[in-house]
Amino acid sequence: MAKQLYLIAQFELNDADNFAPIFREHAKASRAKPGCLFFYLIRDRENPAKFATMECWEEYRYFEDHVNDDEHNAFHTKISKVWKREPDVMEADLLCGME
């Protein structure tokens, strides 16, 4: 059985208020993709220019499909124009959950 992929990506955006609806649409589209177990979009309370995604994919191959499809490529083109720097991304394995 393949391992699930947990991913956390942190973004700091210029024009964050205007971009937030586009980010939400990407989160919704991502949740509908095969292999996506969850995809959360959160926003920092103290600095609303900071966002993070927390996502889980059944297998790495589903994540690869996600980042290589037309929806993600269009989103990436839009977001890369407004981020202050490349996002910080962590690929992770779950050690414990909400037992």
Coordinates of N, CA and C in Angstrom, one line a residue:
M1 N 0.8 -1.2 0.0 CA 0.0 0.0 0.0 C 0.9 1.2 0.0
A2 N 0.6 2.2 -0.9 CA 1.3 3.4 -0.9 C 1.0 4.3 0.3
K3 N 2.0 5.2 0.6 CA 1.8 6.1 1.7 C 1.0 7.3 1.2
Q4 N 0.2 7.8 2.1 CA -0.4 9.1 1.9 C 0.6 10.2 1.9
L5 N 0.3 11.3 1.2 CA 1.2 12.5 1.2 C 0.4 13.6 1.9
Y6 N 1.1 14.1 2.9 CA 0.6 15.3 3.6 C 1.5 16.5 3.1
L7 N 0.8 17.6 2.8 CA 1.6 18.7 2.3 C 1.1 20.0 2.9
I8 N 2.0 20.8 3.3 CA 1.7 22.2 3.9 C 2.5 23.2 3.0
A9 N 1.8 24.2 2.5 CA 2.4 25.2 1.7 C 2.0 26.6 2.3
Q10 N 3.0 27.4 2.5 CA 2.8 28.7 3.0 C 3.1 29.8 2.0
F11 N 2.1 30.7 1.8 CA 2.2 31.8 0.8 C 2.1 33.1 1.5
E12 N 2.8 34.1 1.0 CA 2.6 35.5 1.4 C 2.3 36.2 0.1
L13 N 1.2 36.9 0.0 CA 0.7 37.4 -1.2 C 0.6 39.0 -1.2
N14 N 0.9 39.6 -2.3 CA 0.5 41.0 -2.6 C -1.0 40.9 -3.0
D15 N -1.7 42.0 -2.8 CA -3.1 42.0 -3.2 C -3.9 40.9 -2.7
A16 N -3.7 40.5 -1.5 CA -4.3 39.3 -0.9 C -5.8 39.3 -0.9
D17 N -6.4 40.5 -0.6 CA -7.9 40.5 -0.5 C -8.5 40.2 -1.8
N18 N -8.0 40.7 -2.9 CA -8.5 40.5 -4.2 C -8.2 39.1 -4.7
F19 N -7.2 38.5 -4.2 CA -6.8 37.2 -4.7 C -7.5 36.1 -3.9
A20 N -7.9 36.4 -2.7 CA -8.5 35.3 -1.8 C -9.6 34.5 -2.5
P21 N -10.6 35.1 -3.2 CA -11.6 34.3 -3.9 C -11.0 33.4 -4.9
I22 N -10.0 33.7 -5.6 CA -9.3 32.8 -6.6 C -8.7 31.7 -5.9
F23 N -8.1 32.0 -4.7 CA -7.5 30.9 -3.9 C -8.5 29.9 -3.4
R24 N -9.7 30.5 -3.0 CA -10.8 29.6 -2.5 C -11.3 28.7 -3.6
E25 N -11.4 29.2 -4.8 CA -11.8 28.4 -5.9 C -10.9 27.3 -6.2
H26 N -9.6 27.6 -6.1 CA -8.6 26.5 -6.3 C -8.7 25.5 -5.2
A27 N -8.9 25.9 -4.0 CA -9.1 24.9 -2.9 C -10.3 24.0 -3.2
K28 N -11.4 24.6 -3.6 CA -12.6 23.8 -4.0 C -12.3 22.9 -5.1
A29 N -11.7 23.3 -6.2 CA -11.4 22.5 -7.3 C -10.4 21.3 -6.9
S30 N -9.5 21.6 -6.0 CA -8.5 20.6 -5.6 C -9.2 19.5 -4.8
R31 N -10.2 19.9 -3.9 CA -10.9 18.9 -3.1 C -11.7 17.9 -4.0
A32 N -12.1 18.4 -5.2 CA -12.9 17.5 -6.1 C -12.0 16.6 -6.9
K33 N -10.7 16.7 -6.9 CA -9.9 15.9 -7.7 C -9.7 14.5 -7.1
P34 N -9.5 13.5 -8.0 CA -9.3 12.1 -7.5 C -8.1 12.0 -6.6
G35 N -8.2 11.3 -5.5 CA -7.1 11.1 -4.5 C -7.0 12.1 -3.5
C36 N -7.7 13.2 -3.6 CA -7.6 14.3 -2.5 C -8.5 13.9 -1.3
L37 N -7.8 13.7 -0.2 CA -8.5 13.3 1.0 C -9.0 14.6 1.8
F38 N -8.2 15.6 1.8 CA -8.6 16.9 2.3 C -7.7 18.0 1.7
F39 N -8.2 19.2 1.6 CA -7.5 20.4 1.2 C -8.0 21.6 1.9
Y40 N -7.3 22.1 2.8 CA -7.7 23.2 3.6 C -6.9 24.5 3.2
L41 N -7.6 25.6 3.2 CA -7.0 26.9 3.0 C -7.2 27.7 4.2
I42 N -6.1 28.2 4.8 CA -6.2 29.0 6.0 C -5.5 30.3 5.8
R43 N -5.9 31.3 6.6 CA -5.4 32.7 6.4 C -5.0 33.2 7.8
D44 N -3.8 33.8 7.9 CA -3.3 34.3 9.1 C -4.1 35.4 9.7
R45 N -4.5 35.4 10.9 CA -5.3 36.4 11.6 C -4.5 37.7 11.7
E46 N -3.3 37.6 12.0 CA -2.5 38.8 12.3 C -1.9 39.5 11.0
N47 N -1.6 38.6 10.0 CA -1.1 39.1 8.7 C -2.0 38.5 7.6
P48 N -3.0 39.2 7.2 CA -3.9 38.6 6.2 C -3.3 38.4 4.8
A49 N -2.0 38.8 4.6 CA -1.3 38.5 3.4 C -0.8 37.1 3.4
K50 N -0.8 36.4 4.5 CA -0.3 35.1 4.6 C -1.4 34.0 4.6
F51 N -1.2 33.1 3.7 CA -2.1 31.9 3.6 C -1.3 30.7 3.7
A52 N -2.0 29.6 4.0 CA -1.4 28.3 3.9 C -2.4 27.3 3.4
T53 N -1.9 26.3 2.7 CA -2.8 25.1 2.4 C -2.3 23.9 3.2
M54 N -3.2 23.1 3.6 CA -2.9 21.9 4.3 C -3.7 20.8 3.5
E55 N -3.0 19.9 2.9 CA -3.7 18.9 2.0 C -3.2 17.5 2.2
C56 N -4.0 16.6 1.9 CA -3.6 15.2 2.0 C -4.1 14.5 0.7
W57 N -3.2 13.7 0.1 CA -3.5 12.9 -1.1 C -3.3 11.4 -0.8
E58 N -4.2 10.6 -1.3 CA -4.1 9.1 -1.1 C -2.7 8.6 -1.4
E59 N -2.2 9.0 -2.5 CA -0.9 8.6 -3.0 C -0.2 9.7 -3.7
Y60 N 1.1 9.7 -3.7 CA 1.9 10.8 -4.3 C 1.5 11.0 -5.8
R61 N 1.1 9.9 -6.5 CA 0.7 10.1 -7.9 C -0.5 11.0 -8.1
Y62 N -1.4 11.0 -7.1 CA -2.6 11.9 -7.2 C -2.1 13.3 -7.1
F63 N -1.2 13.6 -6.2 CA -0.7 14.9 -6.1 C 0.0 15.3 -7.4
E64 N 0.8 14.4 -7.9 CA 1.5 14.7 -9.2 C 0.5 15.1 -10.3
D65 N -0.6 14.3 -10.4 CA -1.7 14.6 -11.3 C -2.3 16.0 -11.1
H66 N -2.5 16.3 -9.8 CA -3.0 17.6 -9.4 C -2.2 18.8 -9.9
V67 N -0.9 18.7 -9.6 CA 0.0 19.8 -10.0 C 0.3 19.9 -11.4
N68 N -0.1 18.9 -12.2 CA 0.2 18.9 -13.6 C -1.0 19.1 -14.5
D69 N -2.2 19.3 -13.9 CA -3.4 19.5 -14.7 C -3.6 20.9 -15.1
D70 N -4.6 21.1 -16.0 CA -4.8 22.5 -16.5 C -5.3 23.5 -15.4
E71 N -6.1 23.0 -14.5 CA -6.7 23.9 -13.4 C -5.5 24.4 -12.6
H72 N -4.7 23.5 -12.1 CA -3.5 23.9 -11.3 C -2.6 24.8 -12.0
N73 N -2.3 24.5 -13.3 CA -1.4 25.3 -14.0 C -1.9 26.7 -14.2
A74 N -3.2 26.9 -14.4 CA -3.8 28.2 -14.5 C -3.8 28.9 -13.2
F75 N -4.0 28.2 -12.1 CA -3.9 28.8 -10.8 C -2.5 29.3 -10.5
H76 N -1.5 28.4 -10.8 CA -0.1 28.7 -10.5 C 0.3 30.0 -11.3
T77 N -0.1 30.1 -12.5 CA 0.2 31.3 -13.3 C -0.3 32.5 -12.7
K78 N -1.6 32.5 -12.2 CA -2.2 33.6 -11.5 C -1.5 33.9 -10.2
I79 N -1.2 32.9 -9.3 CA -0.7 33.2 -8.0 C 0.7 33.6 -8.0
S80 N 1.5 33.1 -9.0 CA 2.9 33.5 -9.0 C 3.1 35.0 -9.3
K81 N 2.1 35.6 -9.9 CA 2.2 37.0 -10.1 C 2.0 37.9 -8.9
V82 N 1.4 37.3 -7.8 CA 1.1 38.1 -6.6 C 1.8 37.6 -5.4
W83 N 2.6 36.5 -5.4 CA 3.3 36.1 -4.2 C 4.5 37.0 -4.0
K84 N 4.8 37.2 -2.7 CA 6.0 38.0 -2.4 C 7.3 37.3 -2.6
R85 N 7.2 35.9 -2.5 CA 8.4 35.1 -2.7 C 7.8 33.7 -2.9
E86 N 8.7 32.8 -3.4 CA 8.3 31.4 -3.6 C 7.6 30.9 -2.3
P87 N 6.6 30.1 -2.4 CA 6.0 29.5 -1.1 C 6.9 28.5 -0.4
D88 N 6.8 28.4 0.9 CA 7.5 27.4 1.6 C 6.6 26.2 1.6
V89 N 7.2 25.1 1.2 CA 6.4 23.8 1.0 C 7.1 22.7 1.9
M90 N 6.3 22.0 2.6 CA 6.7 20.8 3.3 C 5.9 19.6 3.0
E91 N 6.6 18.6 2.4 CA 5.9 17.3 2.2 C 6.2 16.5 3.5
A92 N 5.1 15.8 4.0 CA 5.3 15.2 5.3 C 4.5 13.8 5.3
D93 N 4.9 13.1 6.3 CA 4.2 11.8 6.7 C 3.5 12.0 8.0
L94 N 2.3 11.5 8.2 CA 1.5 11.6 9.4 C 2.1 10.7 10.5
L95 N 2.5 11.2 11.6 CA 3.0 10.4 12.7 C 1.9 10.1 13.7
C96 N 1.0 11.0 14.0 CA -0.2 10.7 14.8 C -1.3 11.7 14.4
G97 N -2.5 11.3 14.7 CA -3.6 12.1 14.3 C -4.4 12.5 15.5
M98 N -5.7 12.4 15.4 CA -6.6 12.9 16.5 C -7.1 11.7 17.2
E99 N -6.2 10.8 17.7 CA -6.7 9.7 18.5 C -7.4 10.1 19.7

